[in-house]
């Protein structure tokens, strides 16, 4: 019942208590109204199958199946179901209390201490996404698989960060650090990735190299994100800027003007991310 993290321990114990109480009521009701041994045997098989079916799928459902299974089993052994139910409930309550105290005082593991790692993963994924966009702007053909892989990594890292934030919000308020700024970081990165995805989708069938002027916001955005990443992960090594290919156009076209506006917006979002990151990194 003791999990690696206060919020996980809290959720696990809550599920255990609810499942034990709910399953206990079901088990006692069955034993109170059903006295046919054949039906009870069929029910014990049903609850046993349900227990092992949900053991890895849904903990609260598993406990709900397990409790009546145990009560009916002890009924067959000739022991009082009411006594077994009260003992199980008392044992669960004591174990939950001990797990709660241990996770708070003995082995504290607060999510606020892990969030910077999740934030760094999101920034790395966005940097890789932007680098693919930059290659496309060079006029290089990028396969849909390459885009899907970097996009998948971005979605996974963003989901991990959001889950960690939700876990932190279930912890005591005194242990929550920079909750407002981290929420803002999540939102800004979502805006950033959405705009990058929109651009890559729009330009999917256009492999013409853009002008050097259009490339500047992308390069500045990547530099911004790399500086922010360095604040969160000091081991990150910033790669030197690549030289622009010789075949890039020097004159900006009408299409590039619209593209330039979108890229400048992305750059402004990266600046906002930088402000929030500095506050969080301290």
PDB file of C-alpha atoms in Angstrom:
ATOM      1  CA  UNK A   1       0.000   0.000   0.000  1.00  0.00           C
ATOM      2  CA  UNK A   2       3.072   2.233   0.267  1.00  0.00           C
ATOM      3  CA  UNK A   3       3.906   3.577  -3.207  1.00  0.00           C
ATOM      4  CA  UNK A   4       6.896   5.634  -4.472  1.00  0.00           C
ATOM      5  CA  UNK A   5       5.241   9.008  -4.017  1.00  0.00           C
ATOM      6  CA  UNK A   6       2.815  10.645  -1.596  1.00  0.00           C
ATOM      7  CA  UNK A   7       0.040  11.173  -4.150  1.00  0.00           C
ATOM      8  CA  UNK A   8       0.274   7.581  -5.426  1.00  0.00           C
ATOM      9  CA  UNK A   9       0.158   6.240  -1.861  1.00  0.00           C
ATOM     10  CA  UNK A  10      -2.832   8.451  -1.095  1.00  0.00           C
ATOM     11  CA  UNK A  11      -4.729   7.268  -4.188  1.00  0.00           C
ATOM     12  CA  UNK A  12      -3.867   3.608  -3.590  1.00  0.00           C
ATOM     13  CA  UNK A  13      -5.075   3.728   0.001  1.00  0.00           C
ATOM     14  CA  UNK A  14      -8.275   5.531  -0.962  1.00  0.00           C
ATOM     15  CA  UNK A  15      -8.992   2.854  -3.585  1.00  0.00           C
ATOM     16  CA  UNK A  16      -8.229   0.119  -1.051  1.00  0.00           C
ATOM     17  CA  UNK A  17     -10.625   1.555   1.543  1.00  0.00           C
ATOM     18  CA  UNK A  18     -13.453   2.125  -0.953  1.00  0.00           C
ATOM     19  CA  UNK A  19     -13.003  -1.326  -2.479  1.00  0.00           C
ATOM     20  CA  UNK A  20     -12.894  -3.017   0.930  1.00  0.00           C
ATOM     21  CA  UNK A  21     -16.031  -1.273   2.215  1.00  0.00           C
ATOM     22  CA  UNK A  22     -17.946  -1.797  -1.044  1.00  0.00           C
ATOM     23  CA  UNK A  23     -16.859  -5.410  -1.406  1.00  0.00           C
ATOM     24  CA  UNK A  24     -17.578  -6.082   2.261  1.00  0.00           C
ATOM     25  CA  UNK A  25     -21.157  -4.847   1.890  1.00  0.00           C
ATOM     26  CA  UNK A  26     -21.630  -7.019  -1.207  1.00  0.00           C
ATOM     27  CA  UNK A  27     -20.169 -10.071   0.535  1.00  0.00           C
ATOM     28  CA  UNK A  28     -22.226  -9.667   3.711  1.00  0.00           C
ATOM     29  CA  UNK A  29     -25.411  -9.114   1.670  1.00  0.00           C
ATOM     30  CA  UNK A  30     -24.780 -12.305  -0.299  1.00  0.00           C
ATOM     31  CA  UNK A  31     -24.186 -14.351   2.853  1.00  0.00           C
ATOM     32  CA  UNK A  32     -27.260 -12.837   4.532  1.00  0.00           C
ATOM     33  CA  UNK A  33     -29.701 -13.683   1.725  1.00  0.00           C
ATOM     34  CA  UNK A  34     -28.167 -16.668  -0.082  1.00  0.00           C
ATOM     35  CA  UNK A  35     -27.766 -19.965   1.786  1.00  0.00           C
ATOM     36  CA  UNK A  36     -27.572 -22.392  -1.124  1.00  0.00           C
ATOM     37  CA  UNK A  37     -24.051 -23.870  -1.101  1.00  0.00           C
ATOM     38  CA  UNK A  38     -23.999 -24.450  -4.871  1.00  0.00           C
ATOM     39  CA  UNK A  39     -24.848 -20.816  -5.617  1.00  0.00           C
ATOM     40  CA  UNK A  40     -22.271 -19.631  -3.084  1.00  0.00           C
ATOM     41  CA  UNK A  41     -19.629 -21.850  -4.701  1.00  0.00           C
ATOM     42  CA  UNK A  42     -20.489 -20.398  -8.127  1.00  0.00           C
ATOM     43  CA  UNK A  43     -20.218 -16.878  -6.686  1.00  0.00           C
ATOM     44  CA  UNK A  44     -16.830 -17.574  -5.090  1.00  0.00           C
ATOM     45  CA  UNK A  45     -15.548 -18.758  -8.485  1.00  0.00           C
ATOM     46  CA  UNK A  46     -16.990 -15.615 -10.109  1.00  0.00           C
ATOM     47  CA  UNK A  47     -15.337 -13.294  -7.567  1.00  0.00           C
ATOM     48  CA  UNK A  48     -12.044 -15.193  -7.820  1.00  0.00           C
ATOM     49  CA  UNK A  49     -12.005 -14.795 -11.619  1.00  0.00           C
ATOM     50  CA  UNK A  50     -12.911 -11.109 -11.251  1.00  0.00           C
ATOM     51  CA  UNK A  51     -10.077 -10.592  -8.756  1.00  0.00           C
ATOM     52  CA  UNK A  52      -7.395 -12.031 -11.032  1.00  0.00           C
ATOM     53  CA  UNK A  53      -8.876 -10.371 -14.119  1.00  0.00           C
ATOM     54  CA  UNK A  54      -8.611  -6.852 -12.702  1.00  0.00           C
ATOM     55  CA  UNK A  55      -5.421  -7.251 -10.652  1.00  0.00           C
ATOM     56  CA  UNK A  56      -3.406  -5.315 -13.263  1.00  0.00           C
ATOM     57  CA  UNK A  57      -6.258  -3.369 -14.864  1.00  0.00           C
ATOM     58  CA  UNK A  58      -8.127  -1.602 -12.079  1.00  0.00           C
ATOM     59  CA  UNK A  59      -7.055  -1.789  -8.440  1.00  0.00           C
ATOM     60  CA  UNK A  60     -10.309  -0.578  -6.862  1.00  0.00           C
ATOM     61  CA  UNK A  61     -12.367  -3.098  -8.877  1.00  0.00           C
ATOM     62  CA  UNK A  62      -9.918  -5.865  -7.952  1.00  0.00           C
ATOM     63  CA  UNK A  63     -10.288  -5.092  -4.228  1.00  0.00           C
ATOM     64  CA  UNK A  64     -14.082  -4.940  -4.610  1.00  0.00           C
ATOM     65  CA  UNK A  65     -14.034  -8.480  -6.059  1.00  0.00           C
ATOM     66  CA  UNK A  66     -11.430  -9.737  -3.578  1.00  0.00           C
ATOM     67  CA  UNK A  67     -13.326  -8.834  -0.388  1.00  0.00           C
ATOM     68  CA  UNK A  68     -16.528 -10.864  -1.019  1.00  0.00           C
ATOM     69  CA  UNK A  69     -14.330 -13.693  -2.347  1.00  0.00           C
ATOM     70  CA  UNK A  70     -12.499 -13.815   1.006  1.00  0.00           C
ATOM     71  CA  UNK A  71     -15.725 -13.528   3.030  1.00  0.00           C
ATOM     72  CA  UNK A  72     -17.446 -16.380   1.183  1.00  0.00           C
ATOM     73  CA  UNK A  73     -14.267 -18.473   1.376  1.00  0.00           C
ATOM     74  CA  UNK A  74     -14.076 -18.087   5.160  1.00  0.00           C
ATOM     75  CA  UNK A  75     -17.810 -18.840   5.353  1.00  0.00           C
ATOM     76  CA  UNK A  76     -17.088 -22.239   3.769  1.00  0.00           C
ATOM     77  CA  UNK A  77     -14.363 -22.754   6.376  1.00  0.00           C
ATOM     78  CA  UNK A  78     -16.920 -22.205   9.125  1.00  0.00           C
ATOM     79  CA  UNK A  79     -15.707 -18.797  10.313  1.00  0.00           C
ATOM     80  CA  UNK A  80     -18.028 -15.856  10.984  1.00  0.00           C
ATOM     81  CA  UNK A  81     -18.253 -13.539   7.972  1.00  0.00           C
ATOM     82  CA  UNK A  82     -19.100 -10.484  10.088  1.00  0.00           C
ATOM     83  CA  UNK A  83     -15.994 -10.949  12.236  1.00  0.00           C
ATOM     84  CA  UNK A  84     -13.798 -11.453   9.174  1.00  0.00           C
ATOM     85  CA  UNK A  85     -15.280  -8.346   7.513  1.00  0.00           C
ATOM     86  CA  UNK A  86     -14.694  -6.160  10.578  1.00  0.00           C
ATOM     87  CA  UNK A  87     -11.122  -7.472  10.970  1.00  0.00           C
ATOM     88  CA  UNK A  88     -10.358  -6.871   7.292  1.00  0.00           C
ATOM     89  CA  UNK A  89     -11.741  -3.343   7.456  1.00  0.00           C
ATOM     90  CA  UNK A  90      -9.756  -2.595  10.629  1.00  0.00           C
ATOM     91  CA  UNK A  91      -6.551  -4.033   9.125  1.00  0.00           C
ATOM     92  CA  UNK A  92      -7.047  -1.984   5.959  1.00  0.00           C
ATOM     93  CA  UNK A  93      -7.644   1.222   7.933  1.00  0.00           C
ATOM     94  CA  UNK A  94      -4.539   0.663  10.090  1.00  0.00           C
ATOM     95  CA  UNK A  95      -2.386  -0.187   7.058  1.00  0.00           C
ATOM     96  CA  UNK A  96      -3.643   2.904   5.214  1.00  0.00           C
ATOM     97  CA  UNK A  97      -2.828   5.129   8.188  1.00  0.00           C
ATOM     98  CA  UNK A  98       0.685   3.656   8.525  1.00  0.00           C
ATOM     99  CA  UNK A  99       1.322   4.040   4.782  1.00  0.00           C
ATOM    100  CA  UNK A 100       0.122   7.654   4.880  1.00  0.00           C
ATOM    101  CA  UNK A 101       2.360   8.524   7.839  1.00  0.00           C
ATOM    102  CA  UNK A 102       5.365   6.763   6.303  1.00  0.00           C
ATOM    103  CA  UNK A 103       4.952   8.519   2.946  1.00  0.00           C
ATOM    104  CA  UNK A 104       4.630  11.907   4.654  1.00  0.00           C
ATOM    105  CA  UNK A 105       7.253  11.703   7.414  1.00  0.00           C
ATOM    106  CA  UNK A 106       9.623   8.769   6.810  1.00  0.00           C
ATOM    107  CA  UNK A 107       9.985   8.455   3.031  1.00  0.00           C
ATOM    108  CA  UNK A 108       8.703  11.720   1.528  1.00  0.00           C
ATOM    109  CA  UNK A 109       8.836  11.814  -2.260  1.00  0.00           C
ATOM    110  CA  UNK A 110       7.231  15.021  -3.474  1.00  0.00           C
ATOM    111  CA  UNK A 111       6.396  15.576  -7.143  1.00  0.00           C
ATOM    112  CA  UNK A 112       7.705  19.148  -7.040  1.00  0.00           C
ATOM    113  CA  UNK A 113      11.207  17.692  -6.913  1.00  0.00           C
ATOM    114  CA  UNK A 114      10.639  15.646 -10.072  1.00  0.00           C
ATOM    115  CA  UNK A 115       8.836  18.180 -12.254  1.00  0.00           C
ATOM    116  CA  UNK A 116      11.935  19.877 -13.655  1.00  0.00           C
ATOM    117  CA  UNK A 117      12.987  16.566 -15.214  1.00  0.00           C
ATOM    118  CA  UNK A 118       9.598  16.248 -16.933  1.00  0.00           C
ATOM    119  CA  UNK A 119       9.801  19.873 -18.087  1.00  0.00           C
ATOM    120  CA  UNK A 120      13.258  19.252 -19.555  1.00  0.00           C
ATOM    121  CA  UNK A 121      11.873  16.281 -21.518  1.00  0.00           C
ATOM    122  CA  UNK A 122       9.120  18.478 -22.985  1.00  0.00           C
ATOM    123  CA  UNK A 123      11.641  21.138 -24.044  1.00  0.00           C
ATOM    124  CA  UNK A 124      13.893  18.504 -25.648  1.00  0.00           C
ATOM    125  CA  UNK A 125      10.940  17.130 -27.613  1.00  0.00           C
ATOM    126  CA  UNK A 126       9.925  20.612 -28.799  1.00  0.00           C
ATOM    127  CA  UNK A 127      13.512  21.358 -29.848  1.00  0.00           C
ATOM    128  CA  UNK A 128      13.627  18.178 -31.946  1.00  0.00           C
ATOM    129  CA  UNK A 129      10.254  19.069 -33.481  1.00  0.00           C
ATOM    130  CA  UNK A 130      11.540  22.537 -34.396  1.00  0.00           C
ATOM    131  CA  UNK A 131      14.721  21.092 -35.884  1.00  0.00           C
ATOM    132  CA  UNK A 132      12.623  18.927 -38.203  1.00  0.00           C
ATOM    133  CA  UNK A 133      10.681  22.042 -39.189  1.00  0.00           C
ATOM    134  CA  UNK A 134      13.954  23.876 -39.853  1.00  0.00           C
ATOM    135  CA  UNK A 135      15.171  21.049 -42.100  1.00  0.00           C
ATOM    136  CA  UNK A 136      11.913  21.313 -44.027  1.00  0.00           C
ATOM    137  CA  UNK A 137      12.412  25.062 -44.431  1.00  0.00           C
ATOM    138  CA  UNK A 138      15.869  24.319 -45.860  1.00  0.00           C
ATOM    139  CA  UNK A 139      14.051  22.501 -48.645  1.00  0.00           C
ATOM    140  CA  UNK A 140      14.888  18.990 -47.415  1.00  0.00           C
ATOM    141  CA  UNK A 141      12.164  16.375 -47.704  1.00  0.00           C
ATOM    142  CA  UNK A 142      11.204  15.044 -44.270  1.00  0.00           C
ATOM    143  CA  UNK A 143       9.362  11.718 -44.188  1.00  0.00           C
ATOM    144  CA  UNK A 144       6.032  11.482 -42.415  1.00  0.00           C
ATOM    145  CA  UNK A 145       7.558   8.805 -40.168  1.00  0.00           C
ATOM    146  CA  UNK A 146      10.188  11.263 -38.888  1.00  0.00           C
ATOM    147  CA  UNK A 147       7.472  13.771 -38.039  1.00  0.00           C
ATOM    148  CA  UNK A 148       5.368  11.095 -36.350  1.00  0.00           C
ATOM    149  CA  UNK A 149       8.277   9.959 -34.187  1.00  0.00           C
ATOM    150  CA  UNK A 150       9.157  13.439 -32.886  1.00  0.00           C
ATOM    151  CA  UNK A 151       5.467  14.240 -32.429  1.00  0.00           C
ATOM    152  CA  UNK A 152       4.938  11.014 -30.478  1.00  0.00           C
ATOM    153  CA  UNK A 153       7.876  11.842 -28.194  1.00  0.00           C
ATOM    154  CA  UNK A 154       6.395  15.303 -27.627  1.00  0.00           C
ATOM    155  CA  UNK A 155       2.946  13.914 -26.787  1.00  0.00           C
ATOM    156  CA  UNK A 156       4.400  11.349 -24.364  1.00  0.00           C
ATOM    157  CA  UNK A 157       6.597  13.894 -22.554  1.00  0.00           C
ATOM    158  CA  UNK A 158       3.711  16.389 -22.341  1.00  0.00           C
ATOM    159  CA  UNK A 159       1.386  13.706 -20.944  1.00  0.00           C
ATOM    160  CA  UNK A 160       4.008  12.737 -18.352  1.00  0.00           C
ATOM    161  CA  UNK A 161       4.385  16.371 -17.280  1.00  0.00           C
ATOM    162  CA  UNK A 162       0.613  16.853 -17.016  1.00  0.00           C
ATOM    163  CA  UNK A 163       0.285  13.673 -14.934  1.00  0.00           C
ATOM    164  CA  UNK A 164       3.091  14.798 -12.617  1.00  0.00           C
ATOM    165  CA  UNK A 165       1.409  18.189 -12.205  1.00  0.00           C
ATOM    166  CA  UNK A 166      -1.899  16.518 -11.316  1.00  0.00           C
ATOM    167  CA  UNK A 167      -0.129  14.332  -8.771  1.00  0.00           C
ATOM    168  CA  UNK A 168       1.519  17.386  -7.228  1.00  0.00           C
ATOM    169  CA  UNK A 169      -1.868  19.123  -6.935  1.00  0.00           C
ATOM    170  CA  UNK A 170      -3.131  16.217  -4.814  1.00  0.00           C
ATOM    171  CA  UNK A 171      -0.269  16.694  -2.342  1.00  0.00           C
ATOM    172  CA  UNK A 172      -0.367  19.068   0.675  1.00  0.00           C
ATOM    173  CA  UNK A 173      -0.286  22.717  -0.430  1.00  0.00           C
ATOM    174  CA  UNK A 174       2.836  23.351   1.627  1.00  0.00           C
ATOM    175  CA  UNK A 175       4.696  20.898  -0.634  1.00  0.00           C
ATOM    176  CA  UNK A 176       3.473  22.388  -3.922  1.00  0.00           C
ATOM    177  CA  UNK A 177       6.082  24.650  -5.514  1.00  0.00           C
ATOM    178  CA  UNK A 178       5.471  26.997  -8.459  1.00  0.00           C
ATOM    179  CA  UNK A 179       2.087  25.401  -9.233  1.00  0.00           C
ATOM    180  CA  UNK A 180       0.897  28.467 -11.178  1.00  0.00           C
ATOM    181  CA  UNK A 181       4.123  28.765 -13.198  1.00  0.00           C
ATOM    182  CA  UNK A 182       4.230  25.039 -14.006  1.00  0.00           C
ATOM    183  CA  UNK A 183       0.623  25.141 -15.193  1.00  0.00           C
ATOM    184  CA  UNK A 184       1.531  28.134 -17.365  1.00  0.00           C
ATOM    185  CA  UNK A 185       4.556  26.210 -18.689  1.00  0.00           C
ATOM    186  CA  UNK A 186       2.292  23.298 -19.697  1.00  0.00           C
ATOM    187  CA  UNK A 187      -0.160  25.618 -21.474  1.00  0.00           C
ATOM    188  CA  UNK A 188       2.575  27.553 -23.322  1.00  0.00           C
ATOM    189  CA  UNK A 189       4.245  24.364 -24.509  1.00  0.00           C
ATOM    190  CA  UNK A 190       0.890  23.104 -25.730  1.00  0.00           C
ATOM    191  CA  UNK A 191       0.452  26.347 -27.703  1.00  0.00           C
ATOM    192  CA  UNK A 192       3.987  25.999 -29.076  1.00  0.00           C
ATOM    193  CA  UNK A 193       3.615  22.374 -30.169  1.00  0.00           C
ATOM    194  CA  UNK A 194       0.159  23.036 -31.675  1.00  0.00           C
ATOM    195  CA  UNK A 195       1.538  25.840 -33.828  1.00  0.00           C
ATOM    196  CA  UNK A 196       4.515  23.755 -34.938  1.00  0.00           C
ATOM    197  CA  UNK A 197       2.156  20.905 -35.868  1.00  0.00           C
ATOM    198  CA  UNK A 198      -0.052  23.320 -37.805  1.00  0.00           C
ATOM    199  CA  UNK A 199       2.944  24.623 -39.759  1.00  0.00           C
ATOM    200  CA  UNK A 200       4.340  21.189 -40.574  1.00  0.00           C
ATOM    201  CA  UNK A 201       0.907  20.057 -41.756  1.00  0.00           C
ATOM    202  CA  UNK A 202       0.471  23.155 -43.953  1.00  0.00           C
ATOM    203  CA  UNK A 203       3.926  22.782 -45.503  1.00  0.00           C
ATOM    204  CA  UNK A 204       3.792  19.005 -45.955  1.00  0.00           C
ATOM    205  CA  UNK A 205       3.654  19.175 -49.762  1.00  0.00           C
ATOM    206  CA  UNK A 206       5.899  22.221 -50.178  1.00  0.00           C
ATOM    207  CA  UNK A 207       9.598  21.381 -50.362  1.00  0.00           C
ATOM    208  CA  UNK A 208      10.772  24.719 -51.742  1.00  0.00           C
ATOM    209  CA  UNK A 209      13.519  26.343 -49.651  1.00  0.00           C
ATOM    210  CA  UNK A 210      12.413  29.505 -47.888  1.00  0.00           C
ATOM    211  CA  UNK A 211      14.260  32.793 -47.543  1.00  0.00           C
ATOM    212  CA  UNK A 212      16.969  33.381 -44.944  1.00  0.00           C
ATOM    213  CA  UNK A 213      14.757  35.935 -43.225  1.00  0.00           C
ATOM    214  CA  UNK A 214      12.096  33.308 -42.534  1.00  0.00           C
ATOM    215  CA  UNK A 215      14.637  30.998 -40.949  1.00  0.00           C
ATOM    216  CA  UNK A 216      15.727  33.514 -38.325  1.00  0.00           C
ATOM    217  CA  UNK A 217      12.676  33.149 -35.994  1.00  0.00           C
ATOM    218  CA  UNK A 218      13.079  29.351 -36.046  1.00  0.00           C
ATOM    219  CA  UNK A 219      16.762  29.547 -35.164  1.00  0.00           C
ATOM    220  CA  UNK A 220      16.093  32.083 -32.398  1.00  0.00           C
ATOM    221  CA  UNK A 221      13.297  29.900 -31.009  1.00  0.00           C
ATOM    222  CA  UNK A 222      15.567  26.845 -30.890  1.00  0.00           C
ATOM    223  CA  UNK A 223      18.272  28.902 -29.156  1.00  0.00           C
ATOM    224  CA  UNK A 224      15.696  30.170 -26.644  1.00  0.00           C
ATOM    225  CA  UNK A 225      14.472  26.676 -25.809  1.00  0.00           C
ATOM    226  CA  UNK A 226      18.025  25.342 -25.513  1.00  0.00           C
ATOM    227  CA  UNK A 227      18.914  28.092 -23.028  1.00  0.00           C
ATOM    228  CA  UNK A 228      15.801  27.244 -21.020  1.00  0.00           C
ATOM    229  CA  UNK A 229      16.655  23.555 -21.151  1.00  0.00           C
ATOM    230  CA  UNK A 230      20.133  24.315 -19.844  1.00  0.00           C
ATOM    231  CA  UNK A 231      18.527  25.951 -16.783  1.00  0.00           C
ATOM    232  CA  UNK A 232      16.599  22.758 -16.033  1.00  0.00           C
ATOM    233  CA  UNK A 233      19.237  20.225 -17.084  1.00  0.00           C
ATOM    234  CA  UNK A 234      22.797  21.413 -16.672  1.00  0.00           C
ATOM    235  CA  UNK A 235      24.136  18.289 -18.407  1.00  0.00           C
ATOM    236  CA  UNK A 236      22.474  19.253 -21.699  1.00  0.00           C
ATOM    237  CA  UNK A 237      25.019  20.199 -24.378  1.00  0.00           C
ATOM    238  CA  UNK A 238      23.949  22.983 -26.739  1.00  0.00           C
ATOM    239  CA  UNK A 239      24.840  22.119 -30.316  1.00  0.00           C
ATOM    240  CA  UNK A 240      26.543  24.832 -32.419  1.00  0.00           C
ATOM    241  CA  UNK A 241      24.345  26.597 -34.974  1.00  0.00           C
ATOM    242  CA  UNK A 242      24.429  25.178 -38.479  1.00  0.00           C
ATOM    243  CA  UNK A 243      25.335  27.388 -41.396  1.00  0.00           C
ATOM    244  CA  UNK A 244      22.475  28.230 -43.728  1.00  0.00           C
ATOM    245  CA  UNK A 245      22.540  26.298 -47.019  1.00  0.00           C
ATOM    246  CA  UNK A 246      23.771  28.270 -50.033  1.00  0.00           C
ATOM    247  CA  UNK A 247      20.595  27.643 -52.041  1.00  0.00           C
ATOM    248  CA  UNK A 248      18.327  29.660 -49.705  1.00  0.00           C
ATOM    249  CA  UNK A 249      16.537  32.584 -51.335  1.00  0.00           C
ATOM    250  CA  UNK A 250      17.526  36.085 -50.303  1.00  0.00           C
ATOM    251  CA  UNK A 251      14.224  37.734 -51.255  1.00  0.00           C
ATOM    252  CA  UNK A 252      11.156  37.031 -49.176  1.00  0.00           C
ATOM    253  CA  UNK A 253       8.046  35.948 -51.113  1.00  0.00           C
ATOM    254  CA  UNK A 254       4.384  36.647 -50.339  1.00  0.00           C
ATOM    255  CA  UNK A 255       3.958  33.094 -49.029  1.00  0.00           C
ATOM    256  CA  UNK A 256       7.010  33.517 -46.835  1.00  0.00           C
ATOM    257  CA  UNK A 257       5.554  36.702 -45.334  1.00  0.00           C
ATOM    258  CA  UNK A 258       2.603  34.772 -43.912  1.00  0.00           C
ATOM    259  CA  UNK A 259       4.942  32.006 -42.784  1.00  0.00           C
ATOM    260  CA  UNK A 260       7.206  34.573 -41.150  1.00  0.00           C
ATOM    261  CA  UNK A 261       4.297  35.909 -39.063  1.00  0.00           C
ATOM    262  CA  UNK A 262       3.539  32.411 -37.751  1.00  0.00           C
ATOM    263  CA  UNK A 263       7.187  31.732 -36.948  1.00  0.00           C
ATOM    264  CA  UNK A 264       7.509  35.054 -35.130  1.00  0.00           C
ATOM    265  CA  UNK A 265       4.494  34.100 -33.012  1.00  0.00           C
ATOM    266  CA  UNK A 266       6.225  30.813 -32.132  1.00  0.00           C
ATOM    267  CA  UNK A 267       9.319  32.788 -31.157  1.00  0.00           C
ATOM    268  CA  UNK A 268       7.256  35.027 -28.848  1.00  0.00           C
ATOM    269  CA  UNK A 269       5.767  31.932 -27.203  1.00  0.00           C
ATOM    270  CA  UNK A 270       9.294  30.594 -26.614  1.00  0.00           C
ATOM    271  CA  UNK A 271      10.193  33.881 -24.908  1.00  0.00           C
ATOM    272  CA  UNK A 272       7.211  33.491 -22.581  1.00  0.00           C
ATOM    273  CA  UNK A 273       8.317  29.924 -21.851  1.00  0.00           C
ATOM    274  CA  UNK A 274      11.750  31.316 -20.995  1.00  0.00           C
ATOM    275  CA  UNK A 275      10.310  33.768 -18.452  1.00  0.00           C
ATOM    276  CA  UNK A 276       8.341  31.023 -16.710  1.00  0.00           C
ATOM    277  CA  UNK A 277      11.284  28.598 -16.783  1.00  0.00           C
ATOM    278  CA  UNK A 278      13.585  31.121 -15.092  1.00  0.00           C
ATOM    279  CA  UNK A 279      11.108  31.510 -12.224  1.00  0.00           C
ATOM    280  CA  UNK A 280      10.759  27.732 -11.786  1.00  0.00           C
ATOM    281  CA  UNK A 281      14.497  27.026 -12.060  1.00  0.00           C
ATOM    282  CA  UNK A 282      15.123  29.745  -9.483  1.00  0.00           C
TER     283      UNK A 282
END
